[in-house]
PDB file of C-alpha atoms in Angstrom:
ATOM      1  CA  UNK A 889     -11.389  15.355  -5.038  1.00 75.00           C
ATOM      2  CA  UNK A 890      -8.952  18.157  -3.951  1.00 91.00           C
ATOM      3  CA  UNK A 891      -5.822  17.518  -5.563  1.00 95.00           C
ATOM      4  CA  UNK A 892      -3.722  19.887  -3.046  1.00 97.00           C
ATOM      5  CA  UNK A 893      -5.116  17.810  -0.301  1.00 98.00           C
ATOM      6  CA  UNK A 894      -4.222  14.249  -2.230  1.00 97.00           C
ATOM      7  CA  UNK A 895      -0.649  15.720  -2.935  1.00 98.00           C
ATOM      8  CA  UNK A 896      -0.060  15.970   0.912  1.00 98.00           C
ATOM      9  CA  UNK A 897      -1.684  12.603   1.526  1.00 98.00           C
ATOM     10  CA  UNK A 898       0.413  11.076  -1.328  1.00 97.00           C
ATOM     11  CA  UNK A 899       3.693  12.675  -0.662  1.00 97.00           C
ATOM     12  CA  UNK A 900       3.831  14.571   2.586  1.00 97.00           C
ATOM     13  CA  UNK A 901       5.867  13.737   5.400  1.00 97.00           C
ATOM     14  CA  UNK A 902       3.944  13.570   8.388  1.00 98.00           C
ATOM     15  CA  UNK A 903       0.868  10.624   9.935  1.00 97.00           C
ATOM     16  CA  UNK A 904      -2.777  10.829  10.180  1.00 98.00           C
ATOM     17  CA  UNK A 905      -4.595  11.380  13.665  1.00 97.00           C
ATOM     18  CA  UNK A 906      -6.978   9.157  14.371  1.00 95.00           C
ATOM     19  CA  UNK A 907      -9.712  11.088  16.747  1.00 93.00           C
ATOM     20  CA  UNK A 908     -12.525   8.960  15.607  1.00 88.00           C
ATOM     21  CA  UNK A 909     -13.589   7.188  18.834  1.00 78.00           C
ATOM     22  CA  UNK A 910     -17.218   6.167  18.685  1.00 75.00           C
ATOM     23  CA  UNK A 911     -19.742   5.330  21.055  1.00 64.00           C
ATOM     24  CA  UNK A 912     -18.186   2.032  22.000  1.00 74.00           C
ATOM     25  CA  UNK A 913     -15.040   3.544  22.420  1.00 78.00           C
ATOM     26  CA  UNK A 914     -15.418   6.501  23.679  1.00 87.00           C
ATOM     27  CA  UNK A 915     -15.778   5.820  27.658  1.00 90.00           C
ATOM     28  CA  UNK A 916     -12.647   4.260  27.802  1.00 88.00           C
ATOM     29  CA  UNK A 917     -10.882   7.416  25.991  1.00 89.00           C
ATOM     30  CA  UNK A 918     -12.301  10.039  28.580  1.00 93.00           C
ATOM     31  CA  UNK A 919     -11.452   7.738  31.240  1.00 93.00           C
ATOM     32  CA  UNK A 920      -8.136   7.726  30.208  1.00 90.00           C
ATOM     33  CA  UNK A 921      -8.581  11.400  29.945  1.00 94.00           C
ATOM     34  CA  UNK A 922      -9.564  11.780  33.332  1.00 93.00           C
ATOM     35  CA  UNK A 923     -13.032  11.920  33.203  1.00 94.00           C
ATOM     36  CA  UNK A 924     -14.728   8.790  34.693  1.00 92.00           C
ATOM     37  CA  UNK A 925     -18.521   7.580  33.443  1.00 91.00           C
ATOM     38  CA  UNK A 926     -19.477   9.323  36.559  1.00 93.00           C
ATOM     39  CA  UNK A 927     -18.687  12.503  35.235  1.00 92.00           C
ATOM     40  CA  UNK A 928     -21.748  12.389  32.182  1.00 94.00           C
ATOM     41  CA  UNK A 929     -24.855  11.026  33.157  1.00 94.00           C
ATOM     42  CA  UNK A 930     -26.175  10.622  29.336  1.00 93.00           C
ATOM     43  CA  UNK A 931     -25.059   9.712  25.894  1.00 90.00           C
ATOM     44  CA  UNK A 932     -25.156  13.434  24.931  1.00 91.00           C
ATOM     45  CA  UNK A 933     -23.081  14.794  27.954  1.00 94.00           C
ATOM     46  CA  UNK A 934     -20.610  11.721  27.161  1.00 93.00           C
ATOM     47  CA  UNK A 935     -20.503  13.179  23.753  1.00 90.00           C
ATOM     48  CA  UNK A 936     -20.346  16.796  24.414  1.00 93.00           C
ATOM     49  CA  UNK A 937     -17.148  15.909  26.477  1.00 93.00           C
ATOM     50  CA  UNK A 938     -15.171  14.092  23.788  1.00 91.00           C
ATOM     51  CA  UNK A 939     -16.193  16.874  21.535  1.00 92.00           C
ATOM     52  CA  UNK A 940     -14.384  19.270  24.027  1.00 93.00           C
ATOM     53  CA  UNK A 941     -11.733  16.759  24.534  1.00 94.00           C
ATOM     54  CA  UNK A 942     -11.375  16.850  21.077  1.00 94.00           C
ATOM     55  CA  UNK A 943     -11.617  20.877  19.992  1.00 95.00           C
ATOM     56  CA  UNK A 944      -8.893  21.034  22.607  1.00 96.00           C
ATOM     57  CA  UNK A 945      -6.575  18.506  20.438  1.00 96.00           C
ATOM     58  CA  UNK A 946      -7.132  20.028  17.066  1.00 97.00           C
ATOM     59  CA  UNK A 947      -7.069  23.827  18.195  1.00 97.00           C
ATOM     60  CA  UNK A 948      -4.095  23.472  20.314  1.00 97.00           C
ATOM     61  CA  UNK A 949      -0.758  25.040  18.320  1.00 97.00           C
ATOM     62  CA  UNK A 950       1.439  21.912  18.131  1.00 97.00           C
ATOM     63  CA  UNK A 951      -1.459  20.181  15.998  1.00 98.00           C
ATOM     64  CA  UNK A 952      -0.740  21.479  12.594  1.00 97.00           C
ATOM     65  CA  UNK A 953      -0.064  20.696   8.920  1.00 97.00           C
ATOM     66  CA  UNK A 954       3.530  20.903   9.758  1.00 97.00           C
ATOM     67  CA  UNK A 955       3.352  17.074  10.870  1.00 98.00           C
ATOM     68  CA  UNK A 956       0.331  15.778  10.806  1.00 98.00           C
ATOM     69  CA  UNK A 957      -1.121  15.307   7.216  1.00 98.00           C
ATOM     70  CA  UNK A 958      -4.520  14.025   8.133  1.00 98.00           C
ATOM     71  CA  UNK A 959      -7.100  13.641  10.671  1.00 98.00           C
ATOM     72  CA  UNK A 960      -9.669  10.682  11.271  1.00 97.00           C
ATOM     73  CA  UNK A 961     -12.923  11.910  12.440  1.00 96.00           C
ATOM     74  CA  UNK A 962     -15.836  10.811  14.258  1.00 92.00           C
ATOM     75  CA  UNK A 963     -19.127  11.702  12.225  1.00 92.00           C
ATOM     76  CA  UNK A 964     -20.164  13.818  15.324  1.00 90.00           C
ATOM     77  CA  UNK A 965     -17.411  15.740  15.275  1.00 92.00           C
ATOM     78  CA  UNK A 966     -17.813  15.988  11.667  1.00 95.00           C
ATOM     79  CA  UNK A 967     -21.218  17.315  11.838  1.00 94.00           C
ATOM     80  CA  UNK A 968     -19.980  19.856  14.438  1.00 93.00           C
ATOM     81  CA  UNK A 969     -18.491  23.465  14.729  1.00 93.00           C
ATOM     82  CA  UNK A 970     -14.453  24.236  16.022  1.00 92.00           C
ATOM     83  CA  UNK A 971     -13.589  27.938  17.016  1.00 89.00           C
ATOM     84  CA  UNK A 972     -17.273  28.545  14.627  1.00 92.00           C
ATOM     85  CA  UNK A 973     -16.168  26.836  11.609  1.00 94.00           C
ATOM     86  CA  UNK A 974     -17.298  23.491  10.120  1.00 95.00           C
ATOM     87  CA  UNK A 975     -14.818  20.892  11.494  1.00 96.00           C
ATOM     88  CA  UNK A 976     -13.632  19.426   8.384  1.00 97.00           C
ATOM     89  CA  UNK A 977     -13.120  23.472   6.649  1.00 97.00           C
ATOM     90  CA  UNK A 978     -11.364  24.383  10.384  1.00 97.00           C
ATOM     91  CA  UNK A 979      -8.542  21.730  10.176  1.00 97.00           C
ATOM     92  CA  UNK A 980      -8.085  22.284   6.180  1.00 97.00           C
ATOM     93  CA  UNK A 981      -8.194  25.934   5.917  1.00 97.00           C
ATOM     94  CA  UNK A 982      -6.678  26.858   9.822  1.00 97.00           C
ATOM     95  CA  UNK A 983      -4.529  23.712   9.971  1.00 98.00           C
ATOM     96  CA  UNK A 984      -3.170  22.426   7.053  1.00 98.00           C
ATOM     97  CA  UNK A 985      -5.005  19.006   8.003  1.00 98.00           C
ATOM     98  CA  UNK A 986      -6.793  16.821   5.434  1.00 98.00           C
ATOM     99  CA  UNK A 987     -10.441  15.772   6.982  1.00 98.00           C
ATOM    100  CA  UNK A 988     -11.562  12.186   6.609  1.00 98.00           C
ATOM    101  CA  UNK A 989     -14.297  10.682   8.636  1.00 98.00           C
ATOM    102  CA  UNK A 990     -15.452   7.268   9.665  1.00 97.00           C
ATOM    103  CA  UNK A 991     -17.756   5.774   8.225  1.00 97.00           C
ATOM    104  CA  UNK A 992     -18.382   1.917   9.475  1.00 96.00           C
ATOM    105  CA  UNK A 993     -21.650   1.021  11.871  1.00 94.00           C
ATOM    106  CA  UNK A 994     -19.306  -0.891  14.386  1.00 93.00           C
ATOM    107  CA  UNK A 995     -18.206  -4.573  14.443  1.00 96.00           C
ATOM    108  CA  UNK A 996     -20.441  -7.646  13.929  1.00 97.00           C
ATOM    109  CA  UNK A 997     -19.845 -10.978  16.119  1.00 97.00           C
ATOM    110  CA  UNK A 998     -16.986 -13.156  15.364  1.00 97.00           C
ATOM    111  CA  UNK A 999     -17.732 -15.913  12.826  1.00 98.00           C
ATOM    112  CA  UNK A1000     -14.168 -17.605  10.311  1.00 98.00           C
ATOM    113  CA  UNK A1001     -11.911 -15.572  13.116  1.00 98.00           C
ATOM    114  CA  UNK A1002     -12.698 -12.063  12.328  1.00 98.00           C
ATOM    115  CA  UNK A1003     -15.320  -9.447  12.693  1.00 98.00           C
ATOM    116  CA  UNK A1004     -16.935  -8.116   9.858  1.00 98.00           C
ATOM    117  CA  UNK A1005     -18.078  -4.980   9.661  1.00 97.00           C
ATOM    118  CA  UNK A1006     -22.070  -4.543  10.609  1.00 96.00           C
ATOM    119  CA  UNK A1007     -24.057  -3.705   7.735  1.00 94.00           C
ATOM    120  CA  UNK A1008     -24.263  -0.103   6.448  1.00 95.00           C
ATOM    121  CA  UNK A1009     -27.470   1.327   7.063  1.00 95.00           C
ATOM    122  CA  UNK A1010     -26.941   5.394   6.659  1.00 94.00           C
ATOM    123  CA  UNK A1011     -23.378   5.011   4.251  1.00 95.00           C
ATOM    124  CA  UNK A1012     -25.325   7.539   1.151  1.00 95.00           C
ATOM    125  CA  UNK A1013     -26.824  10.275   4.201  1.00 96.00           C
ATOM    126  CA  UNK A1014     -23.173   9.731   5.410  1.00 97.00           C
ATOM    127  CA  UNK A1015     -21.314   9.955   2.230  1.00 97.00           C
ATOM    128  CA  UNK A1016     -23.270  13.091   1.010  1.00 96.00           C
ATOM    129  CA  UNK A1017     -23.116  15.118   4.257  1.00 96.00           C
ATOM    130  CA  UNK A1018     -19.229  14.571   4.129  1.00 97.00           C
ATOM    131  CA  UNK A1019     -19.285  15.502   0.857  1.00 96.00           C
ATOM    132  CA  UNK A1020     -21.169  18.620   1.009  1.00 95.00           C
ATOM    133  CA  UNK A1021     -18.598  19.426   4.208  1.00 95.00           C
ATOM    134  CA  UNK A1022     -15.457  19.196   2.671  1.00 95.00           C
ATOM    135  CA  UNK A1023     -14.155  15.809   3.765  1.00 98.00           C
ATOM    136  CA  UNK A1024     -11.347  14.245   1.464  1.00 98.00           C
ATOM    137  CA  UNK A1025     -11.907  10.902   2.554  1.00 98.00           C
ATOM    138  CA  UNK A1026     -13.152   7.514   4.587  1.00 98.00           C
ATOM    139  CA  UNK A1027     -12.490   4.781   6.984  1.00 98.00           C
ATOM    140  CA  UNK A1028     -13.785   1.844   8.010  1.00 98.00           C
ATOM    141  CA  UNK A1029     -12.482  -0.641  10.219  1.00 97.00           C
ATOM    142  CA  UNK A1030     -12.471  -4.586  10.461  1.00 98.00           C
ATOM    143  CA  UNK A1031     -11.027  -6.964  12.884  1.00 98.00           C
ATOM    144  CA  UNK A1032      -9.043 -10.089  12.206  1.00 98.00           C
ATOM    145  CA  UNK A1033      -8.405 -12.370  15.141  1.00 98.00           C
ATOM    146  CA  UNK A1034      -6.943 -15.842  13.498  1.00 98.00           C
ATOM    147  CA  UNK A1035      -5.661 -16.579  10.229  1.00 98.00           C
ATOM    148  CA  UNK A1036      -8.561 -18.284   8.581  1.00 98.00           C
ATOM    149  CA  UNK A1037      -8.807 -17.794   4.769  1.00 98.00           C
ATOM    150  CA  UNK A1038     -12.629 -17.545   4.487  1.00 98.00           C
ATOM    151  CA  UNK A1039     -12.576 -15.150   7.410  1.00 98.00           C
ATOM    152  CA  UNK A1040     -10.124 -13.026   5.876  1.00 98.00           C
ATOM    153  CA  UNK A1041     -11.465 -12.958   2.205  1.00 98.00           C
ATOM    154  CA  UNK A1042     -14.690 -11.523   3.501  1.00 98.00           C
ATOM    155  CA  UNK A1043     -13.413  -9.352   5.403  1.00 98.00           C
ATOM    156  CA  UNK A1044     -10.939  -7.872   2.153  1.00 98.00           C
ATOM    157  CA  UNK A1045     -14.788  -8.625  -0.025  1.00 98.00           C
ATOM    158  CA  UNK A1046     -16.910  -6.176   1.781  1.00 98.00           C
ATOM    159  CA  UNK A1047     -14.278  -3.716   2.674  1.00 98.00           C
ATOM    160  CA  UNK A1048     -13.583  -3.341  -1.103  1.00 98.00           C
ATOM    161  CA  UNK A1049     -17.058  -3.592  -2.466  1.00 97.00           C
ATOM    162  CA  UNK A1050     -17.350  -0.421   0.298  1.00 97.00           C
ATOM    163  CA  UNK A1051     -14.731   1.318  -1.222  1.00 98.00           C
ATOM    164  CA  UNK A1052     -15.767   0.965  -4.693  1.00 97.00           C
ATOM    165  CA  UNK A1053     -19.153   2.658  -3.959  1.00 96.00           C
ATOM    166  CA  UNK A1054     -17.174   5.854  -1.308  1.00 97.00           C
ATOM    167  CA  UNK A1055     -14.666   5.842  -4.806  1.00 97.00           C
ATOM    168  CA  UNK A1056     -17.780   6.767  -6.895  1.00 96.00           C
ATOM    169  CA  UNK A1057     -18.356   9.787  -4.411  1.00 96.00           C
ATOM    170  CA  UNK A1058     -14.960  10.751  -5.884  1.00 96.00           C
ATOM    171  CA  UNK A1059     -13.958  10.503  -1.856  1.00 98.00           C
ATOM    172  CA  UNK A1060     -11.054   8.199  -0.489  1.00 98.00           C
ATOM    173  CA  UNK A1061     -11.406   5.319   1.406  1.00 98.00           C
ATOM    174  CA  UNK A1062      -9.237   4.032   4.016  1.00 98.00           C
ATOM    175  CA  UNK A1063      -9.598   0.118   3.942  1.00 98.00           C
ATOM    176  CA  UNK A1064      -8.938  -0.868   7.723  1.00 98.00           C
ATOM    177  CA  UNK A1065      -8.468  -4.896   8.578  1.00 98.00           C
ATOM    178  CA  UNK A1066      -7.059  -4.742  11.380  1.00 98.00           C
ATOM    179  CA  UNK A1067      -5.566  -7.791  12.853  1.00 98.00           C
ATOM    180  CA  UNK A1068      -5.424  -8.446  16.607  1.00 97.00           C
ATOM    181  CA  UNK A1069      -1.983  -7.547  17.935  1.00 96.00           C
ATOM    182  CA  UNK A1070      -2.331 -10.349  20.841  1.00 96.00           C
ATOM    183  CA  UNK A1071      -3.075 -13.477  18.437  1.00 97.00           C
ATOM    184  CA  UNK A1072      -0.796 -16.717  18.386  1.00 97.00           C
ATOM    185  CA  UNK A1073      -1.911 -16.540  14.664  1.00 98.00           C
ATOM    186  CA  UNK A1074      -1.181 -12.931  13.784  1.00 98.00           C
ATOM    187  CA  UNK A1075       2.359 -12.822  11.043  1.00 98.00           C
ATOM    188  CA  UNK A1076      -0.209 -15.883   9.528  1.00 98.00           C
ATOM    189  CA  UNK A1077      -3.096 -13.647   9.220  1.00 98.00           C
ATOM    190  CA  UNK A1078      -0.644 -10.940   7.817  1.00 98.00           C
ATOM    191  CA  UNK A1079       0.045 -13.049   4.867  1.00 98.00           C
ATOM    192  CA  UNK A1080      -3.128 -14.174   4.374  1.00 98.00           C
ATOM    193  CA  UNK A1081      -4.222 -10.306   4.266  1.00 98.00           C
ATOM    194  CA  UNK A1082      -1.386  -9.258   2.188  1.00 98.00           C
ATOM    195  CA  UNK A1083      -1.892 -11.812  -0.125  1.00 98.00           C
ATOM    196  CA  UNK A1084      -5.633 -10.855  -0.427  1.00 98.00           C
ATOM    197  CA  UNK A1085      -5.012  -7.185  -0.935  1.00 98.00           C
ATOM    198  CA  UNK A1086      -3.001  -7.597  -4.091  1.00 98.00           C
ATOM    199  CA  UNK A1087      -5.496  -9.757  -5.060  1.00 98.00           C
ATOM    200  CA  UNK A1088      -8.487  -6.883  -4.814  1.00 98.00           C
ATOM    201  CA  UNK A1089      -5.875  -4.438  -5.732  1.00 98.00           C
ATOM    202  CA  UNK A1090      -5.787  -6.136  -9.252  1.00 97.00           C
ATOM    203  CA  UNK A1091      -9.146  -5.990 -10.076  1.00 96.00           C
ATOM    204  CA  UNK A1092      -9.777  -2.735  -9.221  1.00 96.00           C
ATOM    205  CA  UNK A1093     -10.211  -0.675 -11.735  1.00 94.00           C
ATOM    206  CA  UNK A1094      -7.018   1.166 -13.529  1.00 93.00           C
ATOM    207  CA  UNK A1095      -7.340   4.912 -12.469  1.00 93.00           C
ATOM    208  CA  UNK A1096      -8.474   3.960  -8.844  1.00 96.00           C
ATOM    209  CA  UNK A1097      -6.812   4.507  -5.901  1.00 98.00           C
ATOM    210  CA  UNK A1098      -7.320   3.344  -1.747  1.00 98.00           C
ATOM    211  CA  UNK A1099      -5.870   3.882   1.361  1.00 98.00           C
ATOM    212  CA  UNK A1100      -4.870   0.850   3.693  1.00 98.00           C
ATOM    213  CA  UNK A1101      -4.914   1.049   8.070  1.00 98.00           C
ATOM    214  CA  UNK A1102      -3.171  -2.166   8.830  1.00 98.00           C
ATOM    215  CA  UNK A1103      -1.672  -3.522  11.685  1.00 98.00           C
ATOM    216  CA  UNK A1104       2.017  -2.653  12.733  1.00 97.00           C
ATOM    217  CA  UNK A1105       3.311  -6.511  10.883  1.00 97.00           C
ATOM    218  CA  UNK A1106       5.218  -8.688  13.017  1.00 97.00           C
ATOM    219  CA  UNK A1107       7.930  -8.600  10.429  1.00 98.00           C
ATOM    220  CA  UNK A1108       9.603  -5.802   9.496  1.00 97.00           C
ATOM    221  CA  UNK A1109       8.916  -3.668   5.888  1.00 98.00           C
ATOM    222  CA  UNK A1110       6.540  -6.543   5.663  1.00 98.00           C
ATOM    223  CA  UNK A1111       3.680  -4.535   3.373  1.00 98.00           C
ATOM    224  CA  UNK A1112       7.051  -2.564   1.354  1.00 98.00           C
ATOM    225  CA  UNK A1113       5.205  -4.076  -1.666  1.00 98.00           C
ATOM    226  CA  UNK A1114       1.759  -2.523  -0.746  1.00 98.00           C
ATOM    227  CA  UNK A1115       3.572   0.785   0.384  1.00 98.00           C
ATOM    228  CA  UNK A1116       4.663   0.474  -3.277  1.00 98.00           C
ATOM    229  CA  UNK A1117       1.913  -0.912  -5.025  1.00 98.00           C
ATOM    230  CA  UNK A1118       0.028   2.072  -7.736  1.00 97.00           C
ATOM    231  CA  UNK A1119      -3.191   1.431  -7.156  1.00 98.00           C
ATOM    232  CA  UNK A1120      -2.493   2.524  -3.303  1.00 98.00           C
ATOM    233  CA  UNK A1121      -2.559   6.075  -1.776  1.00 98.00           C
ATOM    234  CA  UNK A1122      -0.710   5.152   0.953  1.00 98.00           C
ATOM    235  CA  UNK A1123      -0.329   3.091   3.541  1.00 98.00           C
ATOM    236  CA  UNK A1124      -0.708   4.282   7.392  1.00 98.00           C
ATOM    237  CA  UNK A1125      -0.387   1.786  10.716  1.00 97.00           C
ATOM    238  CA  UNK A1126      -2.779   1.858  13.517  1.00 95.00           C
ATOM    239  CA  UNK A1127      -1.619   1.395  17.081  1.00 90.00           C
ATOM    240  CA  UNK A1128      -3.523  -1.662  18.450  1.00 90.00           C
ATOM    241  CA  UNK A1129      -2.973  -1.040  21.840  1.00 87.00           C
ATOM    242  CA  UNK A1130       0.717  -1.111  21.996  1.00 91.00           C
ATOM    243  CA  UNK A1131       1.966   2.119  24.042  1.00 89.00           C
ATOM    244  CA  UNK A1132       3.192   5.085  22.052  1.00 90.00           C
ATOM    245  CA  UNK A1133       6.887   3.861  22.683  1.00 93.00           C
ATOM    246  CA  UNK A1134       6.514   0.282  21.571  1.00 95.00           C
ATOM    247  CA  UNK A1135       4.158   1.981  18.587  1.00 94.00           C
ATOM    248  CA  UNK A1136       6.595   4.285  17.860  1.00 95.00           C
ATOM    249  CA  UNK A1137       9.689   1.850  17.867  1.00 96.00           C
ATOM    250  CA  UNK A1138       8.338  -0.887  15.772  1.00 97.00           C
ATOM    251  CA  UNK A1139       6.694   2.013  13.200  1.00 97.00           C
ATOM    252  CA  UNK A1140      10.545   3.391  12.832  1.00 97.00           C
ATOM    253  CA  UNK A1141      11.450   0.030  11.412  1.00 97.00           C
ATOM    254  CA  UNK A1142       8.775  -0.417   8.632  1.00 97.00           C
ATOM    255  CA  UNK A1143      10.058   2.441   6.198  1.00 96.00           C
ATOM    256  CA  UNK A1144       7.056   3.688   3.856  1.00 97.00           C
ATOM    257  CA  UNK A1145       4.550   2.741   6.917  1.00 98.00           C
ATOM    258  CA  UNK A1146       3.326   6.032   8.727  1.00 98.00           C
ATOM    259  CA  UNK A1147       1.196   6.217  11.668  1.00 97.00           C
ATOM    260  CA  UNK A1148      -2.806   6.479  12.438  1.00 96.00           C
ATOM    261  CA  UNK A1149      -2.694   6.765  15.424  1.00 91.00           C
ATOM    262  CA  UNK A1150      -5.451   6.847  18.156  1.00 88.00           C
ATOM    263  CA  UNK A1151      -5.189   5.616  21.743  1.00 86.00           C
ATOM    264  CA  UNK A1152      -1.162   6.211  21.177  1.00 87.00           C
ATOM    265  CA  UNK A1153      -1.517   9.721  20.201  1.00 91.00           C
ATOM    266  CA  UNK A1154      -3.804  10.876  23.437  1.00 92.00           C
ATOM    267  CA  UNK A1155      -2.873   8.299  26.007  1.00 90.00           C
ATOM    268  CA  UNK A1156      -0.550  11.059  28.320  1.00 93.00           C
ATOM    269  CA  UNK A1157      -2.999  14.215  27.933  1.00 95.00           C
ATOM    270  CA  UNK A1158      -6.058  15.170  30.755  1.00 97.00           C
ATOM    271  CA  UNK A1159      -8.127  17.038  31.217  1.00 95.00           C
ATOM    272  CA  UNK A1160      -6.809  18.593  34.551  1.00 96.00           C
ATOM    273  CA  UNK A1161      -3.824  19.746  32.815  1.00 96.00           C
ATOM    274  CA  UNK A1162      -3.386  23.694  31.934  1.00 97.00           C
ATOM    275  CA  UNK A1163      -3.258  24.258  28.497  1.00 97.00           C
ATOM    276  CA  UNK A1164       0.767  24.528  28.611  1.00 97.00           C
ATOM    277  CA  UNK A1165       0.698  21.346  30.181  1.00 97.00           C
ATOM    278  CA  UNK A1166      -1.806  20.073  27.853  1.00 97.00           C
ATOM    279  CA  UNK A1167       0.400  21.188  24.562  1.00 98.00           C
ATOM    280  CA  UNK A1168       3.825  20.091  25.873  1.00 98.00           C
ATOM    281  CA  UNK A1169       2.174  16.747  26.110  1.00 97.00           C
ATOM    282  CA  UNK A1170       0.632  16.852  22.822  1.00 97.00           C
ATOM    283  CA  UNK A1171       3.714  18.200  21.218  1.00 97.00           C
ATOM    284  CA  UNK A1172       5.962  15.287  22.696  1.00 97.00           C
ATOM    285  CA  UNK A1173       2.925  12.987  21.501  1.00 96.00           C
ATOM    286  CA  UNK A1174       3.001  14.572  18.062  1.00 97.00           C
ATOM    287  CA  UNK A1175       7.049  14.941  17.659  1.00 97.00           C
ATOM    288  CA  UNK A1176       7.437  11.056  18.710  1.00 96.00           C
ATOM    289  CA  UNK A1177       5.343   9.627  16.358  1.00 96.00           C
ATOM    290  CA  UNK A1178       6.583  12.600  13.641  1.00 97.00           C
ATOM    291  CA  UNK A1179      10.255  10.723  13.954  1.00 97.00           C
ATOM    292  CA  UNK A1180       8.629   7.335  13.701  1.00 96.00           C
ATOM    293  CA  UNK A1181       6.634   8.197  10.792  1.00 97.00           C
ATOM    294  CA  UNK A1182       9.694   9.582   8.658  1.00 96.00           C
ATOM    295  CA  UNK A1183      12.271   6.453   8.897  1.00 86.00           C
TER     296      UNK A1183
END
């Protein structure tokens, strides 16, 4: 594992960018763009154009090292070239960014009010070809929708019996449960999950080390204990569809908590704009969640 790029993960000031959108996802992100489904005709051209969407992101000046400590990556883009250089090397060696890249197969239906993960069927191909490209590190993402205990234990089961085998690639994984922002049950769920995290945090082994994505908690400095906690890297907060403002302002008062942001990050950049246009959007974007991520 690169230490210099675990030093800025540990101890930087900054967030992670999450640019990971998948196939599920992705429509909605270059609608929001400005690029309707009419625009592509197949999977590939749909692809293609969040691969543009997202060279344009990562090679635009604002998006640096200076405040951004980490970017989420689709495999895709992974597996892909920026400016001719390996994604992964371009963001390390031209941006100061650490690499990490998804890993998960999507979500499975809803059974004990969450989504598991589907099964992994390509995590070693995965796992290796990251490897041999430079990425520091994982995620994988879960969703929690009511605050049922045997939902949420195997939910925290399989994402840590995950992260033990990405661990033994000497990579780091970034454990995602995310719980649903809308739910009647969701500060219940939070201490259900918080509860089982210390739990799987105490049998890992001494040494080891994860990363946690977690909801923005309905109380405040809520997860100060897993912010705290030495068997955790750190901890980062997704946006889960609130609006970068809301985002940002609840964010600023959870200190420790940075952001991994996704929808949040892009949602006032398209693709009509110039590329001033484009970067003074980017660089509000950026500088907003920047002050939200240092409180």
């Amino acid at each position: 594992m690169n230490q210099e790029q675990r030093s800025k993960i540990a101890n930087g000031r900054g967030f992670l960018a999450a640019l990971d959108q998948s196939g599920g996802s992705t429509p909605k992100a270059l609608a929001q763009y400005g690029v309707p489904e009419s625009g592509y005709a197949t999977e590939d051209e749909m692809f293609d154009l969040m691969h543009e969407f997202r060279s344009r992101i990562i090679t635009a000046p604002p998006f640096n090292g200076d405040r951004i400590l980490g970017a989420i990556l689709f495999e895709q883009t992974m597996d892909r070239d920026l400016a001719g250089t390996a994604a992964p090397l371009y963001l390390w060696e031209h941006k100061q960014v650490v690499p990490f890249v998804k890993v998960d197969e999507g979500l499975a239906g809803e059974k004990d009010g969450v989504r598991l993960m589907k099964p992994f069927t390509k995590l070693d191909d995965l796992l290796a070809r990251a490897t041999g490209r430079r990425v520091f590190g994982t995620k994988m993402r879960s969703f929690i929708a009511r605050a049922d205990p045997a939902g949420v234990s195997a939910v925290l089961d399989q994402q840590f019996g995950y992260a033990e085998r990405i661990l033994d690639l000497d990579l780091m994984p970034i454990i995602e449960p995310e719980v649903d922002i809308h739910s009647d049950e969701k500060q219940s769920a939070e201490e259900l999950l918080r509860q089982g995290i210390l739990d799987h945090l105490s049998a890992l082994p001494d040494g080891r080390q994860v990363m946690l994505k977690l909801s923005i908690p309905t109380q405040d400095d809520f997860y100060a204990e897993l912010i705290e906690h030495p068997k955790v890297l750190r901890v980062v907060a997704l946006s889960g569809g609130y609006s970068q403002h809301d985002a940002d302002v609840r964010l600023a008062r959870n200190h420790g908590l940075i952001a991994s942001f996704s929808r949040a990050l892009t949602q006032d950049l398209r693709r009509q704009e110039t590329d001033e246009e484009f970067n003074r959007a980017l660089d509000t974007s950026i500088a907003g969640i920047y002050r939200a991520s240092t409180t």
